[in-house]
Amino acid sequence: MTRTTPERPADVEALFPELSGHRRTGTRLHPRKGFAEPHQSSVAGPFLWPADEPWPVCRAVHEKGRGHLLTDVRLRRRIRDEAWRRDPRRGPSGKEAEVLDGLRESGLHVPELRTADPIPLLAAVQLFTRDVPDLIGPSGHDLLQVLWCPFEAHGPDRTMDVMLTWRRSEEVTEILTAIPEPTVVGRAECVPEPCVLDPEQVVEHESIELLSEESRQRIEAWEEELLDAAEERGTEREAGEEYELSYQGDLSIPPGWKVGGFATWGLTGPARIDCSCGSPMRPLLTVSDREWDGGSLSWVPLEDRETMRTAGASDPTGVYVGRGLMRVFTCPVDPSHPHRLNFQ
Ligand SMILES: [Zn+2]
Ligand SMILES: [Zn+2]
């Protein structure tokens, strides 16, 4: 299945020619629940990981035995998804509700696990450069594997910790099949659901806060004109059926998981992320809590239009980190320089 972003509702560079200087491509990943093969791009694996290479672990000092059992997180989601599939308007059946009630809450599940003990990282996303045109890594490497520790407990800001591995896929001959997993996760929303990907390259334009004052004023004036025109027409708006066109919501940056493109700065305002070598870094991977919301409906792919409002349609990965957005920034001068994370 392919995923197709609808044509933008207005030609932003025709309206504001200076924006051609603020254009970048990004690749929307379009994760959808499903099971991939190790030789395919996916969320949550299975990874093309060499059988003779140790699986990465988190050795950071933090509580590791307290949280949710990974098996419970998956069972809870499976029951919820099955109930939604049967009838999105009704909850789980009586028997399913009993199973859910029996699941253990967040708590101390593995008391013997000490704070400095290693725990396996979770396979988060693997991407082949052949699928993702904006994926640029160290020369000759065609596969990016992203793993993370499922505890928001690292560093002074107590965030997730993410590891990037670049490899040459042709060098992986024997594949690791028994992938180790942590028993306990800090938050259920740190666990990605298995998803297949349908990458699609799109054109983005810089976030409005980062445009010149003059551009911003012209864009805001244009948005007001649109509003006035809509009021004159006396358009009747049915809830959720129609919404105002805006630069930020429709013409700038698409929602959802993606590679490359620009970063949005809704929570903190624009920030500059610099590499240890001094270069301004770029967002390599954006991990988002949803593929669309009420303010970004024009980005919903054509193939999802009919089902866009069904339960669970907009958050196939189940991931919610930070306040909904995590970006992995890398160095454009040398992609092997250490990455940085930014949360919104
Ligand atoms: Zn950790
Ligand atoms: Zn650098």
Tab-separated table of C-alpha atoms and ligand atoms in Angstrom:
chain	number	residue	atom	x	y	z
A	1	MET	CA	0.000	0.000	0.000
A	2	THR	CA	1.277	3.420	-0.809
A	3	ARG	CA	0.470	6.569	1.087
A	4	THR	CA	-0.130	9.811	-0.794
A	5	THR	CA	-0.118	13.239	0.805
A	6	PRO	CA	-2.816	15.382	-0.873
A	7	GLU	CA	-1.646	18.359	-2.866
A	8	ARG	CA	-1.209	21.376	-0.586
A	9	PRO	CA	-4.358	23.560	-0.512
A	10	ALA	CA	-2.334	26.576	-1.675
A	11	ASP	CA	0.921	27.078	-3.581
A	12	VAL	CA	2.935	28.748	-0.864
A	13	GLU	CA	5.889	29.705	-3.067
A	14	ALA	CA	3.557	31.365	-5.584
A	15	LEU	CA	2.015	33.394	-2.760
A	16	PHE	CA	5.313	34.141	-1.014
A	17	PRO	CA	8.227	33.663	-3.441
A	18	GLU	CA	10.830	34.282	-0.733
A	19	LEU	CA	9.833	30.947	0.832
A	20	SER	CA	11.714	29.107	-1.919
A	21	GLY	CA	14.751	29.933	0.207
A	22	HIS	CA	13.138	28.163	3.174
A	23	ARG	CA	12.295	24.897	1.454
A	24	ARG	CA	13.548	21.431	2.404
A	25	THR	CA	12.439	17.903	1.628
A	26	GLY	CA	11.396	15.466	4.321
A	27	THR	CA	10.297	11.851	4.092
A	28	ARG	CA	7.062	10.993	5.879
A	29	LEU	CA	7.357	7.425	7.145
A	30	HIS	CA	3.596	6.724	7.382
A	31	PRO	CA	3.801	3.915	9.984
A	32	ARG	CA	0.744	1.622	10.018
A	33	LYS	CA	0.189	-1.413	12.217
A	34	GLY	CA	1.654	-4.506	10.592
A	35	PHE	CA	4.572	-6.893	10.582
A	36	ALA	CA	7.664	-6.323	8.469
A	37	GLU	CA	10.591	-8.574	7.595
A	38	PRO	CA	14.184	-7.962	8.757
A	39	HIS	CA	15.084	-6.719	5.269
A	40	GLN	CA	12.339	-4.068	5.339
A	41	SER	CA	12.082	-0.660	6.952
A	42	SER	CA	9.863	-0.868	10.028
A	43	VAL	CA	8.924	0.432	13.447
A	44	ALA	CA	9.685	-2.001	16.299
A	45	GLY	CA	11.553	-4.467	14.116
A	46	PRO	CA	12.424	-7.177	13.430
A	47	PHE	CA	15.878	-5.669	12.950
A	48	LEU	CA	18.488	-6.874	10.500
A	49	TRP	CA	20.972	-7.414	13.334
A	50	PRO	CA	24.040	-9.623	13.011
A	51	ALA	CA	23.782	-12.846	15.036
A	52	ASP	CA	27.348	-12.394	16.326
A	53	GLU	CA	26.959	-8.788	17.483
A	54	PRO	CA	25.898	-8.151	21.092
A	55	TRP	CA	22.470	-6.527	21.449
A	56	PRO	CA	22.886	-3.037	22.976
A	57	VAL	CA	22.020	-2.441	26.625
A	58	CYS	CA	21.383	0.578	28.849
A	59	ARG	CA	23.995	0.861	31.576
A	60	ALA	CA	22.869	4.277	32.840
A	61	VAL	CA	22.078	4.396	36.542
A	62	HIS	CA	18.300	4.602	37.021
A	63	GLU	CA	15.532	2.489	38.483
A	64	LYS	CA	14.963	-0.431	36.112
A	65	GLY	CA	12.668	-2.846	37.947
A	66	ARG	CA	9.779	-0.389	38.467
A	67	GLY	CA	7.251	0.362	35.750
A	68	HIS	CA	5.036	-1.794	33.543
A	69	LEU	CA	5.710	-5.357	32.478
A	70	LEU	CA	6.359	-5.330	28.734
A	71	THR	CA	4.099	-8.382	28.312
A	72	ASP	CA	1.242	-6.513	30.053
A	73	VAL	CA	1.707	-3.450	27.839
A	74	ARG	CA	1.370	-5.635	24.751
A	75	LEU	CA	-1.580	-7.646	26.055
A	76	ARG	CA	-3.456	-4.475	27.029
A	77	ARG	CA	-2.941	-3.046	23.542
A	78	ARG	CA	-3.943	-6.261	21.822
A	79	ILE	CA	-7.223	-6.418	23.735
A	80	ARG	CA	-7.936	-2.754	23.033
A	81	ASP	CA	-7.169	-3.146	19.315
A	82	GLU	CA	-9.372	-6.228	19.023
A	83	ALA	CA	-12.236	-4.411	20.735
A	84	TRP	CA	-11.793	-1.444	18.365
A	85	ARG	CA	-11.735	-3.730	15.353
A	86	ARG	CA	-15.021	-5.314	16.404
A	87	ASP	CA	-16.727	-2.000	17.085
A	88	PRO	CA	-14.894	1.298	17.572
A	89	ARG	CA	-17.777	2.720	19.626
A	90	ARG	CA	-17.801	-0.019	22.244
A	91	GLY	CA	-15.210	-1.014	24.789
A	92	PRO	CA	-13.793	-4.445	25.574
A	93	SER	CA	-16.133	-7.358	26.272
A	94	GLY	CA	-16.813	-8.515	29.828
A	95	LYS	CA	-14.240	-11.263	29.568
A	96	GLU	CA	-11.631	-8.906	28.117
A	97	ALA	CA	-12.366	-6.362	30.847
A	98	GLU	CA	-11.667	-9.094	33.405
A	99	VAL	CA	-8.285	-9.811	31.818
A	100	LEU	CA	-7.482	-6.079	31.789
A	101	ASP	CA	-8.452	-5.766	35.462
A	102	GLY	CA	-6.107	-8.629	36.246
A	103	LEU	CA	-3.096	-6.896	34.688
A	104	ARG	CA	-0.659	-5.422	37.110
A	105	GLU	CA	-0.364	-1.683	37.456
A	106	SER	CA	2.851	0.256	37.300
A	107	GLY	CA	4.945	-0.868	40.214
A	108	LEU	CA	8.066	-2.650	41.376
A	109	HIS	CA	8.056	-5.823	39.288
A	110	VAL	CA	11.693	-6.907	39.358
A	111	PRO	CA	13.092	-5.854	42.749
A	112	GLU	CA	16.387	-7.705	42.182
A	113	LEU	CA	17.238	-5.467	39.210
A	114	ARG	CA	19.739	-2.869	40.438
A	115	THR	CA	20.093	0.652	39.106
A	116	ALA	CA	23.424	-0.023	37.366
A	117	ASP	CA	22.417	-3.393	35.864
A	118	PRO	CA	22.344	-3.535	32.064
A	119	ILE	CA	18.931	-3.936	30.401
A	120	PRO	CA	18.363	-4.574	26.674
A	121	LEU	CA	17.303	-1.580	24.599
A	122	LEU	CA	14.079	-1.733	22.584
A	123	ALA	CA	14.201	-1.918	18.784
A	124	ALA	CA	12.467	1.327	17.774
A	125	VAL	CA	12.851	1.899	14.044
A	126	GLN	CA	15.039	0.657	11.213
A	127	LEU	CA	15.325	2.490	7.904
A	128	PHE	CA	16.985	1.624	4.624
A	129	THR	CA	18.301	4.503	2.545
A	130	ARG	CA	16.693	2.919	-0.551
A	131	ASP	CA	13.257	3.560	1.057
A	132	VAL	CA	13.917	6.939	2.637
A	133	PRO	CA	15.421	9.522	0.274
A	134	ASP	CA	16.158	12.020	3.062
A	135	LEU	CA	18.063	9.494	5.153
A	136	ILE	CA	21.688	10.536	4.947
A	137	GLY	CA	24.280	8.757	7.032
A	138	PRO	CA	27.984	8.003	6.921
A	139	SER	CA	29.165	7.212	3.409
A	140	GLY	CA	28.512	3.637	2.259
A	141	HIS	CA	26.021	2.875	5.051
A	142	ASP	CA	22.517	2.035	3.876
A	143	LEU	CA	20.771	1.001	7.093
A	144	LEU	CA	19.943	3.037	10.201
A	145	GLN	CA	18.792	1.241	13.322
A	146	VAL	CA	17.405	3.268	16.212
A	147	LEU	CA	17.114	1.704	19.654
A	148	TRP	CA	16.052	3.237	22.910
A	149	CYS	CA	15.855	2.623	26.620
A	150	PRO	CA	12.158	2.648	27.598
A	151	PHE	CA	12.640	4.767	30.714
A	152	GLU	CA	12.370	8.538	30.815
A	153	ALA	CA	15.172	8.703	33.314
A	154	HIS	CA	18.353	9.788	31.532
A	155	GLY	CA	20.384	12.961	31.931
A	156	PRO	CA	19.472	16.112	33.835
A	157	ASP	CA	16.134	16.411	31.996
A	158	ARG	CA	15.204	12.779	32.685
A	159	THR	CA	14.453	11.933	29.072
A	160	MET	CA	14.642	8.794	26.961
A	161	ASP	CA	18.043	7.661	25.774
A	162	VAL	CA	18.442	6.814	22.099
A	163	MET	CA	21.147	4.887	20.271
A	164	LEU	CA	21.775	5.077	16.516
A	165	THR	CA	23.549	2.317	14.616
A	166	TRP	CA	24.511	2.745	10.970
A	167	ARG	CA	25.504	-0.321	9.001
A	168	ARG	CA	26.044	-1.769	5.541
A	169	SER	CA	23.163	-4.195	5.188
A	170	GLU	CA	25.044	-6.476	2.812
A	171	GLU	CA	27.481	-7.266	5.623
A	172	VAL	CA	24.738	-8.883	7.715
A	173	THR	CA	24.692	-12.533	6.725
A	174	GLU	CA	23.362	-14.391	9.753
A	175	ILE	CA	20.518	-12.520	11.457
A	176	LEU	CA	19.919	-12.427	15.213
A	177	THR	CA	16.510	-14.056	15.735
A	178	ALA	CA	16.119	-14.088	19.525
A	179	ILE	CA	16.147	-10.360	20.187
A	180	PRO	CA	16.548	-9.603	23.910
A	181	GLU	CA	13.969	-7.296	25.499
A	182	PRO	CA	13.645	-5.580	28.862
A	183	THR	CA	11.143	-7.145	31.272
A	184	VAL	CA	9.968	-3.792	32.602
A	185	VAL	CA	9.440	-0.467	30.835
A	186	GLY	CA	9.154	2.908	32.561
A	187	ARG	CA	6.145	4.036	30.527
A	188	ALA	CA	3.860	2.048	28.252
A	189	GLU	CA	4.118	4.883	25.691
A	190	CYS	CA	7.851	4.232	25.296
A	191	VAL	CA	6.995	0.885	23.645
A	192	PRO	CA	6.528	1.083	19.863
A	193	GLU	CA	3.947	-1.153	18.203
A	194	PRO	CA	5.151	-3.145	15.180
A	195	CYS	CA	4.431	-1.086	12.080
A	196	VAL	CA	5.195	-1.306	8.392
A	197	LEU	CA	6.305	1.894	6.673
A	198	ASP	CA	5.321	3.569	3.420
A	199	PRO	CA	7.873	6.360	3.088
A	200	GLU	CA	6.897	9.348	0.954
A	201	GLN	CA	9.033	12.384	0.223
A	202	VAL	CA	7.309	15.757	0.568
A	203	VAL	CA	8.334	19.420	0.388
A	204	GLU	CA	8.351	21.400	3.626
A	205	HIS	CA	8.713	25.074	4.453
A	206	GLU	CA	10.353	26.480	7.551
A	207	SER	CA	8.313	27.015	10.707
A	208	ILE	CA	6.695	30.455	10.785
A	209	GLU	CA	8.626	31.563	13.872
A	210	LEU	CA	11.867	31.261	11.908
A	211	LEU	CA	10.822	33.361	8.905
A	212	SER	CA	11.617	37.058	8.628
A	213	GLU	CA	9.310	39.528	10.345
A	214	GLU	CA	8.195	40.766	6.923
A	215	SER	CA	7.286	37.277	5.698
A	216	ARG	CA	5.416	36.543	8.889
A	217	GLN	CA	3.347	39.691	8.570
A	218	ARG	CA	2.468	38.936	4.963
A	219	ILE	CA	1.470	35.377	5.856
A	220	GLU	CA	-0.638	36.541	8.783
A	221	ALA	CA	-2.377	39.133	6.603
A	222	TRP	CA	-3.126	36.425	4.032
A	223	GLU	CA	-4.571	34.143	6.720
A	224	GLU	CA	-6.814	36.982	7.945
A	225	GLU	CA	-8.059	37.627	4.412
A	226	LEU	CA	-8.985	33.972	4.091
A	227	LEU	CA	-10.887	34.135	7.368
A	228	ASP	CA	-12.751	37.295	6.346
A	229	ALA	CA	-13.677	35.759	2.998
A	230	ALA	CA	-14.987	32.644	4.742
A	231	GLU	CA	-17.102	34.779	7.088
A	232	GLU	CA	-18.531	36.735	4.164
A	233	ARG	CA	-19.543	33.537	2.478
A	234	GLY	CA	-21.204	32.643	5.760
A	235	THR	CA	-19.804	29.148	5.525
A	236	GLU	CA	-21.492	26.832	7.917
A	237	ARG	CA	-18.921	24.879	9.773
A	238	GLU	CA	-19.718	21.468	11.041
A	239	ALA	CA	-17.490	20.380	13.855
A	240	GLY	CA	-14.455	18.644	12.465
A	241	GLU	CA	-15.651	18.879	8.884
A	242	GLU	CA	-13.955	22.089	7.941
A	243	TYR	CA	-11.254	24.180	9.488
A	244	GLU	CA	-9.307	27.278	8.642
A	245	LEU	CA	-6.419	26.996	6.268
A	246	SER	CA	-3.201	28.191	7.860
A	247	TYR	CA	0.443	28.386	6.913
A	248	GLN	CA	1.618	26.529	9.990
A	249	GLY	CA	-1.057	23.832	9.855
A	250	ASP	CA	-1.184	23.152	6.110
A	251	LEU	CA	1.758	24.586	4.200
A	252	SER	CA	4.762	24.327	6.482
A	253	ILE	CA	5.652	21.028	8.186
A	254	PRO	CA	3.707	17.744	8.047
A	255	PRO	CA	2.743	15.933	11.250
A	256	GLY	CA	3.828	12.399	12.118
A	257	TRP	CA	6.968	10.285	12.036
A	258	LYS	CA	9.450	11.454	9.421
A	259	VAL	CA	13.073	11.735	8.362
A	260	GLY	CA	14.722	15.044	7.471
A	261	GLY	CA	12.772	18.223	6.839
A	262	PHE	CA	12.337	20.940	9.446
A	263	ALA	CA	11.543	20.852	13.161
A	264	THR	CA	8.469	22.481	14.712
A	265	TRP	CA	8.944	24.432	17.922
A	266	GLY	CA	5.400	24.693	19.303
A	267	LEU	CA	6.284	24.096	22.942
A	268	THR	CA	9.539	25.959	23.534
A	269	GLY	CA	9.898	28.341	20.606
A	270	PRO	CA	12.816	27.976	18.169
A	271	ALA	CA	16.073	26.641	19.560
A	272	ARG	CA	19.396	26.147	17.852
A	273	ILE	CA	20.870	22.681	18.243
A	274	ASP	CA	24.622	22.698	17.667
A	275	CYS	CA	26.974	19.779	17.212
A	276	SER	CA	30.096	19.409	19.360
A	277	CYS	CA	32.012	20.488	16.191
A	278	GLY	CA	30.070	23.773	16.128
A	279	SER	CA	27.827	23.023	13.117
A	280	PRO	CA	24.086	23.651	13.393
A	281	MET	CA	22.458	20.205	13.478
A	282	ARG	CA	19.431	19.038	11.486
A	283	PRO	CA	16.523	16.833	12.499
A	284	LEU	CA	17.262	13.344	11.180
A	285	LEU	CA	14.315	11.537	12.752
A	286	THR	CA	11.058	12.914	14.168
A	287	VAL	CA	9.066	10.603	16.460
A	288	SER	CA	5.537	11.867	16.950
A	289	ASP	CA	2.616	10.823	19.122
A	290	ARG	CA	0.226	11.120	16.192
A	291	GLU	CA	0.161	11.053	12.433
A	292	TRP	CA	-2.400	13.874	12.307
A	293	ASP	CA	-4.616	15.971	14.550
A	294	GLY	CA	-7.401	18.520	14.162
A	295	GLY	CA	-4.980	21.250	13.084
A	296	SER	CA	-3.223	19.208	10.414
A	297	LEU	CA	-6.003	17.267	8.685
A	298	SER	CA	-4.992	18.404	5.204
A	299	TRP	CA	-1.893	16.191	5.568
A	300	VAL	CA	-3.903	12.981	6.044
A	301	PRO	CA	-2.947	10.679	3.157
A	302	LEU	CA	-5.641	10.042	0.543
A	303	GLU	CA	-5.632	6.334	1.407
A	304	ASP	CA	-6.508	7.081	5.078
A	305	ARG	CA	-9.338	9.559	4.475
A	306	GLU	CA	-12.135	7.078	5.052
A	307	THR	CA	-10.742	5.655	8.260
A	308	MET	CA	-9.033	8.759	9.652
A	309	ARG	CA	-11.485	9.139	12.520
A	310	THR	CA	-11.654	5.530	13.652
A	311	ALA	CA	-10.200	4.723	17.051
A	312	GLY	CA	-6.428	4.407	17.002
A	313	ALA	CA	-6.049	5.485	13.349
A	314	SER	CA	-3.877	8.502	14.079
A	315	ASP	CA	-1.493	6.875	16.579
A	316	PRO	CA	-0.498	3.513	15.090
A	317	THR	CA	2.870	3.345	16.862
A	318	GLY	CA	1.510	3.883	20.390
A	319	VAL	CA	4.569	6.008	21.147
A	320	TYR	CA	4.285	9.200	23.186
A	321	VAL	CA	7.555	10.626	24.456
A	322	GLY	CA	8.322	14.067	25.826
A	323	ARG	CA	5.178	16.123	25.262
A	324	GLY	CA	4.467	14.197	22.086
A	325	LEU	CA	7.506	14.904	19.929
A	326	MET	CA	11.083	13.676	20.005
A	327	ARG	CA	13.608	14.723	17.390
A	328	VAL	CA	16.989	13.122	16.839
A	329	PHE	CA	19.369	15.774	15.512
A	330	THR	CA	22.535	14.845	13.633
A	331	CYS	CA	25.493	16.730	12.222
A	332	PRO	CA	25.288	17.586	8.499
A	333	VAL	CA	29.082	17.869	8.275
A	334	ASP	CA	29.759	14.417	9.693
A	335	PRO	CA	26.784	12.147	10.507
A	336	SER	CA	28.985	10.072	12.791
A	337	HIS	CA	29.282	12.943	15.311
A	338	PRO	CA	27.168	12.243	18.441
A	339	HIS	CA	23.462	12.949	17.912
A	340	ARG	CA	21.356	15.161	20.155
A	341	LEU	CA	17.756	14.828	21.227
A	342	ASN	CA	15.125	17.519	21.446
A	343	PHE	CA	11.685	17.078	22.992
A	344	GLN	CA	8.549	19.159	22.474
B	1	ZN	ZN	18.145	3.528	30.523
B	2	ZN	ZN	29.539	17.830	13.870
